[in-house]
PDB file of C-alpha atoms and ligand atoms in Angstrom:
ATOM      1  CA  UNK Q   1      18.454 -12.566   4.416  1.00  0.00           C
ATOM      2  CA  UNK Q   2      15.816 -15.233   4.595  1.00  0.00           C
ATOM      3  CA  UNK Q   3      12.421 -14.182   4.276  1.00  0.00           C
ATOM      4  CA  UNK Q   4       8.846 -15.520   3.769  1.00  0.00           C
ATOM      5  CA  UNK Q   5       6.278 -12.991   2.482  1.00  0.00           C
ATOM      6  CA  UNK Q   6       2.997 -14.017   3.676  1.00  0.00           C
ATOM      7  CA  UNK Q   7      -0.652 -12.793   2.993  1.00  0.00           C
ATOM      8  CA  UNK Q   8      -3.740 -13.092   0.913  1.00  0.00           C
ATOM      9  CA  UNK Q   9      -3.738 -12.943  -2.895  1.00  0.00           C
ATOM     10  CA  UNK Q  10      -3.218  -9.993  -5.003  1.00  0.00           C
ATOM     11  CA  UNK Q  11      -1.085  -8.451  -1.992  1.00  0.00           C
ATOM     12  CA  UNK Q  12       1.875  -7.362  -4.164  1.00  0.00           C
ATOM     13  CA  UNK Q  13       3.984 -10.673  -2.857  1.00  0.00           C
ATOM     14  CA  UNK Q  14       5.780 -10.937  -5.988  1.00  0.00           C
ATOM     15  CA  UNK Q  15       5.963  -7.488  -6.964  1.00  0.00           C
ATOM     16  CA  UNK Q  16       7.686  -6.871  -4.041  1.00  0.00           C
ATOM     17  CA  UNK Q  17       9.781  -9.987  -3.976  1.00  0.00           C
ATOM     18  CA  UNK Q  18      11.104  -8.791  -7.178  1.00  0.00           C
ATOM     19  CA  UNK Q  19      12.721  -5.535  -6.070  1.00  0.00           C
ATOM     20  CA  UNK Q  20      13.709  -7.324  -2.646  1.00  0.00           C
ATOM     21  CA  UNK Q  21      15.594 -10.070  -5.027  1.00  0.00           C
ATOM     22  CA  UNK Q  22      17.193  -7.322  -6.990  1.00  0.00           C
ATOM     23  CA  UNK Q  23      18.597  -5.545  -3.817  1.00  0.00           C
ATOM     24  CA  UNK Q  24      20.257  -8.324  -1.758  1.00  0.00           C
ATOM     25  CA  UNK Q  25      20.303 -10.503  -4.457  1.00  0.00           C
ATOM     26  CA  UNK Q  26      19.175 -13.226  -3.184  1.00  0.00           C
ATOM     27  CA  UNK Q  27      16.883 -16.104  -5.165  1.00  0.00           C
ATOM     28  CA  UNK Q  28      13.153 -15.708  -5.194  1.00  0.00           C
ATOM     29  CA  UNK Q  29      11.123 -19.319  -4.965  1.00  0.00           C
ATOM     30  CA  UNK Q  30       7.596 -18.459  -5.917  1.00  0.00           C
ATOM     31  CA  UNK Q  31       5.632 -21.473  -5.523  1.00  0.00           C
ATOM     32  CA  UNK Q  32       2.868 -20.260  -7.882  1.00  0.00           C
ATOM     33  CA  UNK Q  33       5.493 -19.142 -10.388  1.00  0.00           C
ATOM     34  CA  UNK Q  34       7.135 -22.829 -10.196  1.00  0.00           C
ATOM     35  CA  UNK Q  35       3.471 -24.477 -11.206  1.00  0.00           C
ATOM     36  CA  UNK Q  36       2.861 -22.647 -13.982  1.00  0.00           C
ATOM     37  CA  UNK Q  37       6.012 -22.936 -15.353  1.00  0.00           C
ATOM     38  CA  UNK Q  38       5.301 -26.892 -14.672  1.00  0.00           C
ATOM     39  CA  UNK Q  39       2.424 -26.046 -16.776  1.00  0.00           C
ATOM     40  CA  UNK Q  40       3.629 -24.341 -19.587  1.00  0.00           C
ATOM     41  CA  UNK Q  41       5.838 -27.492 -19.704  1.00  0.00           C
ATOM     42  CA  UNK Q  42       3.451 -29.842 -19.711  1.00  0.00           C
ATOM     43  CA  UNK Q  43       5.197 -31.608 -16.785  1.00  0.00           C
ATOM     44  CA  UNK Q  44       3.513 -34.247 -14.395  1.00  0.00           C
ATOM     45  CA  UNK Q  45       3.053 -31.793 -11.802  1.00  0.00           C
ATOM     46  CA  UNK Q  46       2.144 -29.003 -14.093  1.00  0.00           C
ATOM     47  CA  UNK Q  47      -0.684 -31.577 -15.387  1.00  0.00           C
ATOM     48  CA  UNK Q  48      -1.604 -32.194 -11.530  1.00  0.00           C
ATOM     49  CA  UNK Q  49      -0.987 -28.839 -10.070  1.00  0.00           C
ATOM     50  CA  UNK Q  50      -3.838 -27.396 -13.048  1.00  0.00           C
ATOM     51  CA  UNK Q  51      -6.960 -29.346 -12.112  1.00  0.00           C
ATOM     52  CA  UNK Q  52      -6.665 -27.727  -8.595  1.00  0.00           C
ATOM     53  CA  UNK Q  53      -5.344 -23.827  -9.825  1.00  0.00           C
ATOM     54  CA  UNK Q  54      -7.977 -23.776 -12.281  1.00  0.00           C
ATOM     55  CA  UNK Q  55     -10.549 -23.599  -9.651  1.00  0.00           C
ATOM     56  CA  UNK Q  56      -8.780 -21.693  -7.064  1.00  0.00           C
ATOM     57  CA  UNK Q  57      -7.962 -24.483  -4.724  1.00  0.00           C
ATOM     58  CA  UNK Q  58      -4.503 -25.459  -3.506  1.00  0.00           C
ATOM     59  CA  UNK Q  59      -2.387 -27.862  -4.592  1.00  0.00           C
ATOM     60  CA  UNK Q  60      -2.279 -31.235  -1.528  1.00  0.00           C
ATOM     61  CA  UNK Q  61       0.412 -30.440   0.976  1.00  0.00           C
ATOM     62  CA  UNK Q  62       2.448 -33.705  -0.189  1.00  0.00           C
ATOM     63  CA  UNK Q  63       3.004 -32.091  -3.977  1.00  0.00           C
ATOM     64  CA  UNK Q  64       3.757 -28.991  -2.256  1.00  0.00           C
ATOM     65  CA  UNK Q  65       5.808 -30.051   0.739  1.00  0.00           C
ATOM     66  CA  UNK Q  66       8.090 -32.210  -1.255  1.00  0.00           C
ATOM     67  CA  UNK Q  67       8.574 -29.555  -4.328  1.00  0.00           C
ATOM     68  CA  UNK Q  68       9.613 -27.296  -1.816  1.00  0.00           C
ATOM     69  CA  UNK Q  69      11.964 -29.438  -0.067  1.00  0.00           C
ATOM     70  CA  UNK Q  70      13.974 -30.249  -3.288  1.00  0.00           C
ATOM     71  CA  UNK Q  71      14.176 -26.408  -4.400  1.00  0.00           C
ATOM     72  CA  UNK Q  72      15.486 -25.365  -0.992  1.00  0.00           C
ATOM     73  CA  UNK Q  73      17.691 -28.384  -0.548  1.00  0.00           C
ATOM     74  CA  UNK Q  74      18.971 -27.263  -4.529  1.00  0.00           C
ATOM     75  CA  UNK Q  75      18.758 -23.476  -4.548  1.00  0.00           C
ATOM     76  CA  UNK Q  76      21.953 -21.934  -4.372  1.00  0.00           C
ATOM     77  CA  UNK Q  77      20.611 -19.958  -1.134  1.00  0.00           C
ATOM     78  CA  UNK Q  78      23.780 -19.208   0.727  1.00  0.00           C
ATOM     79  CA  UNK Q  79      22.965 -15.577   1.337  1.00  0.00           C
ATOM     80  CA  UNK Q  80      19.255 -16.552   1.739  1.00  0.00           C
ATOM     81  CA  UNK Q  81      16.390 -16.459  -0.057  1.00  0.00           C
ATOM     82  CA  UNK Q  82      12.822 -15.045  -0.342  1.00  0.00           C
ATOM     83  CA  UNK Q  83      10.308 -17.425   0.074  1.00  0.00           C
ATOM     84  CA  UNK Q  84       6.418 -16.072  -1.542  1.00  0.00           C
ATOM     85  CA  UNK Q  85       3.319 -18.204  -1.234  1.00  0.00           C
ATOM     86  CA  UNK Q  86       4.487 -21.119   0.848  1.00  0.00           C
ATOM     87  CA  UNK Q  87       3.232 -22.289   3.236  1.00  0.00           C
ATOM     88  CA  UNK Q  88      -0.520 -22.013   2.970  1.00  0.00           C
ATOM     89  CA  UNK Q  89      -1.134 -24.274   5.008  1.00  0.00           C
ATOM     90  CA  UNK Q  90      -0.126 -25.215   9.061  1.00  0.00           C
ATOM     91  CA  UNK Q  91       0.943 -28.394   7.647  1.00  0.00           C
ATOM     92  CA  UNK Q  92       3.184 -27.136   5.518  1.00  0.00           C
ATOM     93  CA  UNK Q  93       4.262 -24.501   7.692  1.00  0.00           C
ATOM     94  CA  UNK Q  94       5.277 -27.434  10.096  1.00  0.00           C
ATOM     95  CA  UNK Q  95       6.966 -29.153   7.751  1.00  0.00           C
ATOM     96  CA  UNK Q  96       8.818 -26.246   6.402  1.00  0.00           C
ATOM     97  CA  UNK Q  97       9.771 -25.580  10.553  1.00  0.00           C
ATOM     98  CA  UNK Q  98      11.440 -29.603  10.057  1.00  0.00           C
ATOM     99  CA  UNK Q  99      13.036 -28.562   6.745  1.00  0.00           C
ATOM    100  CA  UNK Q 100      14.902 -25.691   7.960  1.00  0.00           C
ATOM    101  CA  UNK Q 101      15.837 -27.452  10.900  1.00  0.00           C
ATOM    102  CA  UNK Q 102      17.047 -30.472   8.893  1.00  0.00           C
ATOM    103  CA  UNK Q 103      19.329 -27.356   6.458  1.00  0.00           C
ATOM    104  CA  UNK Q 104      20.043 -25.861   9.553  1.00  0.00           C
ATOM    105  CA  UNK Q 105      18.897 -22.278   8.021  1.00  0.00           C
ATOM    106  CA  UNK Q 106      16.800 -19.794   9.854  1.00  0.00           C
ATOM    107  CA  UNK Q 107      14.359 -17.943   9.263  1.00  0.00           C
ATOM    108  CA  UNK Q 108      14.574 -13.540   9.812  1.00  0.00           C
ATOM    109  CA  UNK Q 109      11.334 -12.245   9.095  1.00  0.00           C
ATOM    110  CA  UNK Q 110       7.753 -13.408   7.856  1.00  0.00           C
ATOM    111  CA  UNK Q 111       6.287 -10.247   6.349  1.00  0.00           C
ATOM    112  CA  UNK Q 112       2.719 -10.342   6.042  1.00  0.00           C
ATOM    113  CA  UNK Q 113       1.038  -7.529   3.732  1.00  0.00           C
ATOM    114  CA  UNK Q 114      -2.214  -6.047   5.251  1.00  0.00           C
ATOM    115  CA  UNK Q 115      -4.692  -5.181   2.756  1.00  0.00           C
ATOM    116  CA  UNK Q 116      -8.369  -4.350   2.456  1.00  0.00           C
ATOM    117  CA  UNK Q 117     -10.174  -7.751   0.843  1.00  0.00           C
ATOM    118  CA  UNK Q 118     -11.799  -5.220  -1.661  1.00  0.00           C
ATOM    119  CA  UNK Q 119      -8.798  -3.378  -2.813  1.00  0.00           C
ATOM    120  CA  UNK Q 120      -7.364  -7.326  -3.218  1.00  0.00           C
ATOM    121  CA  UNK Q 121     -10.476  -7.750  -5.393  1.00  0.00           C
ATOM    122  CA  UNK Q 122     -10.047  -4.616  -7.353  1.00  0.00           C
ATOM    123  CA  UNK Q 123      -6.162  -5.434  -7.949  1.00  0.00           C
ATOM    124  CA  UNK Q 124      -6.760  -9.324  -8.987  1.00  0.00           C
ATOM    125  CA  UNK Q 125      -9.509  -8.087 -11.988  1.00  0.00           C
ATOM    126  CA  UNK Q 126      -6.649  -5.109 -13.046  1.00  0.00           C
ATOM    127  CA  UNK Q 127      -3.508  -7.176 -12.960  1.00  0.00           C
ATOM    128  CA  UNK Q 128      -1.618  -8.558 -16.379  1.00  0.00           C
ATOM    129  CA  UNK Q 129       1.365  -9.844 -16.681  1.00  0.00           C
ATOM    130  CA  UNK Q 130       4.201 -10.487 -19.585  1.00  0.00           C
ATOM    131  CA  UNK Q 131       4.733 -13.772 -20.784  1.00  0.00           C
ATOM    132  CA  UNK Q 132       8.127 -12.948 -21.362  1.00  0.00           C
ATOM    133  CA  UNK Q 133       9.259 -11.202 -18.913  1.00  0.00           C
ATOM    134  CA  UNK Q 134       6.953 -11.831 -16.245  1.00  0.00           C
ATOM    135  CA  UNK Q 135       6.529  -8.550 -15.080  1.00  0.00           C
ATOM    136  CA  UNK Q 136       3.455  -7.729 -13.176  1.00  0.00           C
ATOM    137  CA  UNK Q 137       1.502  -4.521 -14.362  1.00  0.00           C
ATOM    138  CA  UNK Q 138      -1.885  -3.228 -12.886  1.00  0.00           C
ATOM    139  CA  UNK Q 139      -4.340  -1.858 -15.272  1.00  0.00           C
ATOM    140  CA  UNK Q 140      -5.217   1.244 -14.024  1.00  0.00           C
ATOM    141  CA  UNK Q 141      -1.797   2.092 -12.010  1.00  0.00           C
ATOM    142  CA  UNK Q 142       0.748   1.539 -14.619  1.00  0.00           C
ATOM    143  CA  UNK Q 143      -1.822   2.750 -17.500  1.00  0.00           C
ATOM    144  CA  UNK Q 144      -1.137  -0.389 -19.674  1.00  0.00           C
ATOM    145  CA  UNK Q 145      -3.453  -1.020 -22.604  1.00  0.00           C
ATOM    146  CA  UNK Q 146      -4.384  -4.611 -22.126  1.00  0.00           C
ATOM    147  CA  UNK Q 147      -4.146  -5.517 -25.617  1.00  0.00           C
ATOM    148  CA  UNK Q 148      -0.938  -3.945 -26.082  1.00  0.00           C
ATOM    149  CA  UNK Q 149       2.328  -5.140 -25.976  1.00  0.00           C
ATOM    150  CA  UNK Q 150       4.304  -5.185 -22.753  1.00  0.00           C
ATOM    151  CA  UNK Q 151       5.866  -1.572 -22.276  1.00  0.00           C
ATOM    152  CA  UNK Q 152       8.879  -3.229 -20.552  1.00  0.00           C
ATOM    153  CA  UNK Q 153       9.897  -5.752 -23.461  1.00  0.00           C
ATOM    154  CA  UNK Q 154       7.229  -5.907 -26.302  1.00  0.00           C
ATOM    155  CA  UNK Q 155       6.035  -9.335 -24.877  1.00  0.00           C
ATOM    156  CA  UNK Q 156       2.148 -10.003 -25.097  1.00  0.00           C
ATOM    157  CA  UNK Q 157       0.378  -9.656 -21.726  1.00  0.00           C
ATOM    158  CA  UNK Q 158      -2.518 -11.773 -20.312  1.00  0.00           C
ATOM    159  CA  UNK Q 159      -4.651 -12.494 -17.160  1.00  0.00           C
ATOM    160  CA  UNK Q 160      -3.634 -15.078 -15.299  1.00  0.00           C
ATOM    161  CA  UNK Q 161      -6.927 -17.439 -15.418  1.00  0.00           C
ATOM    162  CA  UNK Q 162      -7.138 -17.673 -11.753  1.00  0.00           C
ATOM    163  CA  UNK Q 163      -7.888 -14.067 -11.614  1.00  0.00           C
ATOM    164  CA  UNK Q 164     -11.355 -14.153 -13.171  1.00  0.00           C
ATOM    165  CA  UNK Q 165     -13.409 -13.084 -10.843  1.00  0.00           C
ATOM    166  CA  UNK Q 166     -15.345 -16.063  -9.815  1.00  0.00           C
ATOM    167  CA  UNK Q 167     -12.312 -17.922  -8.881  1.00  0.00           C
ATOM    168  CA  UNK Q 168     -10.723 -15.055  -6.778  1.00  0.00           C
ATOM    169  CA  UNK Q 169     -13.680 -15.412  -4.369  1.00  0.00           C
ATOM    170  CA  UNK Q 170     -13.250 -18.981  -4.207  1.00  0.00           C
ATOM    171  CA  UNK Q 171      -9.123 -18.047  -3.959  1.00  0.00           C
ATOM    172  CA  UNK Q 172      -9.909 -16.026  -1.078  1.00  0.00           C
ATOM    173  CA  UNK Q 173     -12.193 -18.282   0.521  1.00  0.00           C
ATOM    174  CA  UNK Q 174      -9.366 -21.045   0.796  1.00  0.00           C
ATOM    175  CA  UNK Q 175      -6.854 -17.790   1.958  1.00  0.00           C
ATOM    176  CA  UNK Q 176      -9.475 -17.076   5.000  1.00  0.00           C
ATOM    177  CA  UNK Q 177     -10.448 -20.739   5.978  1.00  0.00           C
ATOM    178  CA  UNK Q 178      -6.881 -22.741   5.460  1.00  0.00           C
ATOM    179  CA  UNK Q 179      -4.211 -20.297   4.900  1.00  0.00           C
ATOM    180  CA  UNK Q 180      -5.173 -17.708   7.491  1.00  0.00           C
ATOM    181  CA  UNK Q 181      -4.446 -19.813  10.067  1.00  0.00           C
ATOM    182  CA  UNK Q 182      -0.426 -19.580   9.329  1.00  0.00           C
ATOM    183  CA  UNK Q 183      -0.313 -16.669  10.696  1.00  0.00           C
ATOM    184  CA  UNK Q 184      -1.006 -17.606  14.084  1.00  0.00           C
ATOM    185  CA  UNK Q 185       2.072 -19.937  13.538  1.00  0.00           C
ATOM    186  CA  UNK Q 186       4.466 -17.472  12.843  1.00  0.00           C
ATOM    187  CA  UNK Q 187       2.542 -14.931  15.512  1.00  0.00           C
ATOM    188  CA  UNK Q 188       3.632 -17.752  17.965  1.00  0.00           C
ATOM    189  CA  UNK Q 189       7.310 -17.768  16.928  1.00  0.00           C
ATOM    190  CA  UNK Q 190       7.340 -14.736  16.563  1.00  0.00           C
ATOM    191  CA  UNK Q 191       8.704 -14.177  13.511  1.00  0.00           C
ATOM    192  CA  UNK Q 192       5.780 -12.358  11.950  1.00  0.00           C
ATOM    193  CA  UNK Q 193       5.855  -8.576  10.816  1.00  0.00           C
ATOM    194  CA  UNK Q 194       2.646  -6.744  10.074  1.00  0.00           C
ATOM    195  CA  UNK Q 195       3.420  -4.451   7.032  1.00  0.00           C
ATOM    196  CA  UNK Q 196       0.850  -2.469   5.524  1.00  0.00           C
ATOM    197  CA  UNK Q 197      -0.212  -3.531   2.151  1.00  0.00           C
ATOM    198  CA  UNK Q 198      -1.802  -0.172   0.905  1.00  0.00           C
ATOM    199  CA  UNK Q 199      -0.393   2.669  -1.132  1.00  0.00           C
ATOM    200  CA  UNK Q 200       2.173   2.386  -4.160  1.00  0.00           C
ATOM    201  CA  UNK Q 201       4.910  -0.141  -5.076  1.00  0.00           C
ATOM    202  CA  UNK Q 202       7.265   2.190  -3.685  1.00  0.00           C
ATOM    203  CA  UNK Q 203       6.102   3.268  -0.179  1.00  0.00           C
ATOM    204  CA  UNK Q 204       5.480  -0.076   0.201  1.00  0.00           C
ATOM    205  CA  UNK Q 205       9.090  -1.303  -0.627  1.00  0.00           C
ATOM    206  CA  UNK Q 206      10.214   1.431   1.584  1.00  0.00           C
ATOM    207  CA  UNK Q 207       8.127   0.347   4.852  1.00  0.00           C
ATOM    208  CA  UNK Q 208       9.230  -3.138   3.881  1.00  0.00           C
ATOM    209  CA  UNK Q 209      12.903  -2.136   3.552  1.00  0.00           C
ATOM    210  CA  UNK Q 210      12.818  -0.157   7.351  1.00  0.00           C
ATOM    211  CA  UNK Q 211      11.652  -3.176   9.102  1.00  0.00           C
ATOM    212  CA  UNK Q 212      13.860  -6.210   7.378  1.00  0.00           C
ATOM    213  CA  UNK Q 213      17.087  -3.402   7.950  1.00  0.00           C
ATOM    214  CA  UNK Q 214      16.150  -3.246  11.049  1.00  0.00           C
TER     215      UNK Q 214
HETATM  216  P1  LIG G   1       0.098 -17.744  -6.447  1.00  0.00           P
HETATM  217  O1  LIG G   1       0.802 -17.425  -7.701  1.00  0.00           O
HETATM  218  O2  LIG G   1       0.994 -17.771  -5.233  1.00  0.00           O
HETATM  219  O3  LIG G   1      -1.147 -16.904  -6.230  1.00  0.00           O
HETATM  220  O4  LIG G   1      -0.419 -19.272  -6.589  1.00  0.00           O
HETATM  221  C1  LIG G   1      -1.323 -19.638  -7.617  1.00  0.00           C
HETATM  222  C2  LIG G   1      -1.965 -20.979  -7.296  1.00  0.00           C
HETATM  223  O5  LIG G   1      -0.952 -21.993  -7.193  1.00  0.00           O
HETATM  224  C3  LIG G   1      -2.710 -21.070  -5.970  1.00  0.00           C
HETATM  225  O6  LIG G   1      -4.042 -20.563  -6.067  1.00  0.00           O
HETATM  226  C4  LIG G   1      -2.688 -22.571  -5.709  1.00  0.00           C
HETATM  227  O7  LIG G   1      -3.624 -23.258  -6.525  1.00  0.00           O
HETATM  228  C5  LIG G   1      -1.296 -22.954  -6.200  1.00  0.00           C
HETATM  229  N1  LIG G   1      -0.295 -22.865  -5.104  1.00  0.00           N
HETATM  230  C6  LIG G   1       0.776 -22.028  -5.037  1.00  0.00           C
HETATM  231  N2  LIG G   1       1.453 -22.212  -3.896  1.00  0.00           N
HETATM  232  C7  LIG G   1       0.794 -23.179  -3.222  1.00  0.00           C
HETATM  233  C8  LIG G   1       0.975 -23.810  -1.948  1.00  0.00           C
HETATM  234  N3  LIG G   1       1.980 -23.443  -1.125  1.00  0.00           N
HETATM  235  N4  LIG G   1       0.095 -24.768  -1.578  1.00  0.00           N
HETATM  236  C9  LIG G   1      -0.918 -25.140  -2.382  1.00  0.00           C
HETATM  237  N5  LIG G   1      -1.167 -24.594  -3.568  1.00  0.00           N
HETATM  238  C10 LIG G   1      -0.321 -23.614  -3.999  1.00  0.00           C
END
């Protein structure tokens, strides 16, 4: 089961990638999770990856194309993999085209999550996650207290600094002028699937779970 999950921000990508990992298990490479573990470490990319996440822009294609290289070449993705925020760009998407090719895997579906930009606005300002366990909670869905501890572990929760709100509109503004274009890439391969984004974790998983058994 290889599979990219493709779409704007705040879509539920890794929320769903989680249950998806925990039902074929199979490894999930989050590119956004793998920077800000960098960061936490204090590594050389971490240090480079942060002056362009702190302001909503993306990381150059060369840091990006070349982490992702190594952690597919590495990964121990014999039964696949689920692939969530790369590419977002076409030039990575090309170069992830040559890097398959070269690992001689294929991909089986691109699922792209449909959801209004407002709702993606409304999500990003509600969302906290655990520091420990890294589970993703919405505000007002899961009825969290922010300043409690996480109801899953006891870890403390915060908000990711990219979603403040003035740097999810410039996070979406990079999704609709250089990311948006991807899709047309994998409309022409015809490996995208248009799943609709809207309605709870669940139904969601469900629609997901029809069209990748399928
Ligand atoms: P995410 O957790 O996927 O929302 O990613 C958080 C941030 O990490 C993005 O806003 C970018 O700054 C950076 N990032 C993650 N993946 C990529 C990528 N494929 N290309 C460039 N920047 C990326």
């Amino acid at each position: 089961m290889r599979l990219l999950l493709f779409g704007p921000p705040g879509v539920g990508k890794g929320t769903q990638a989680t249950l998806i990992k925990n039902k074929y298990n199979i490894p999930h490479i989050s590119t956004g999770d793998i920077l800000r573990q960098a960061i936490s470490e204090g590594t050389e990319l971490g240090v480079r990856a942060r002056q362009f996440m702190d302001k909503g822009e993306l990381v150059p294609d060369d840091v990006m194309i070349g982490l992702v290289r190594n952690v597919l070449s590495s990964c121990n993705c014999e039964n696949g993999f689920i692939l969530d925020g790369f590419p977002r760009t076409v030039a990575q998407a090309e170069a992830l085209d040559a890097v398959f090719e070269e690992l001689n895997f294929q991909l089986d579906a691109v699922i792209y999550f449909q959801v209004d930009e407002n709702e993606i606005i409304s999500r990003l300002s509600q969302r906290w996650t655990c520091r420990v366990c890294k589970r993703i909670f919405n505000e007002a869905v899961d009825s969290i207290d922010r300043n409690a501890a996480c109801p899953e572990c006891g870890g403390d929760l915060y908000q990711r600094d990219d979603d403040k709100p003035e740097i999810v509109k410039q996070r979406l503004d990079v999704y609709n002028q250089s990311t948006m274009p991807v899709r047309n890439h994998y409309e022409k391969t015809g490996e995208l699937i248009e799943i609709n984004g809207v309605g709870d974790i669940r139904e969601v998983y469900d629609r997901i779970l029809v069209t990748i058994e399928k």
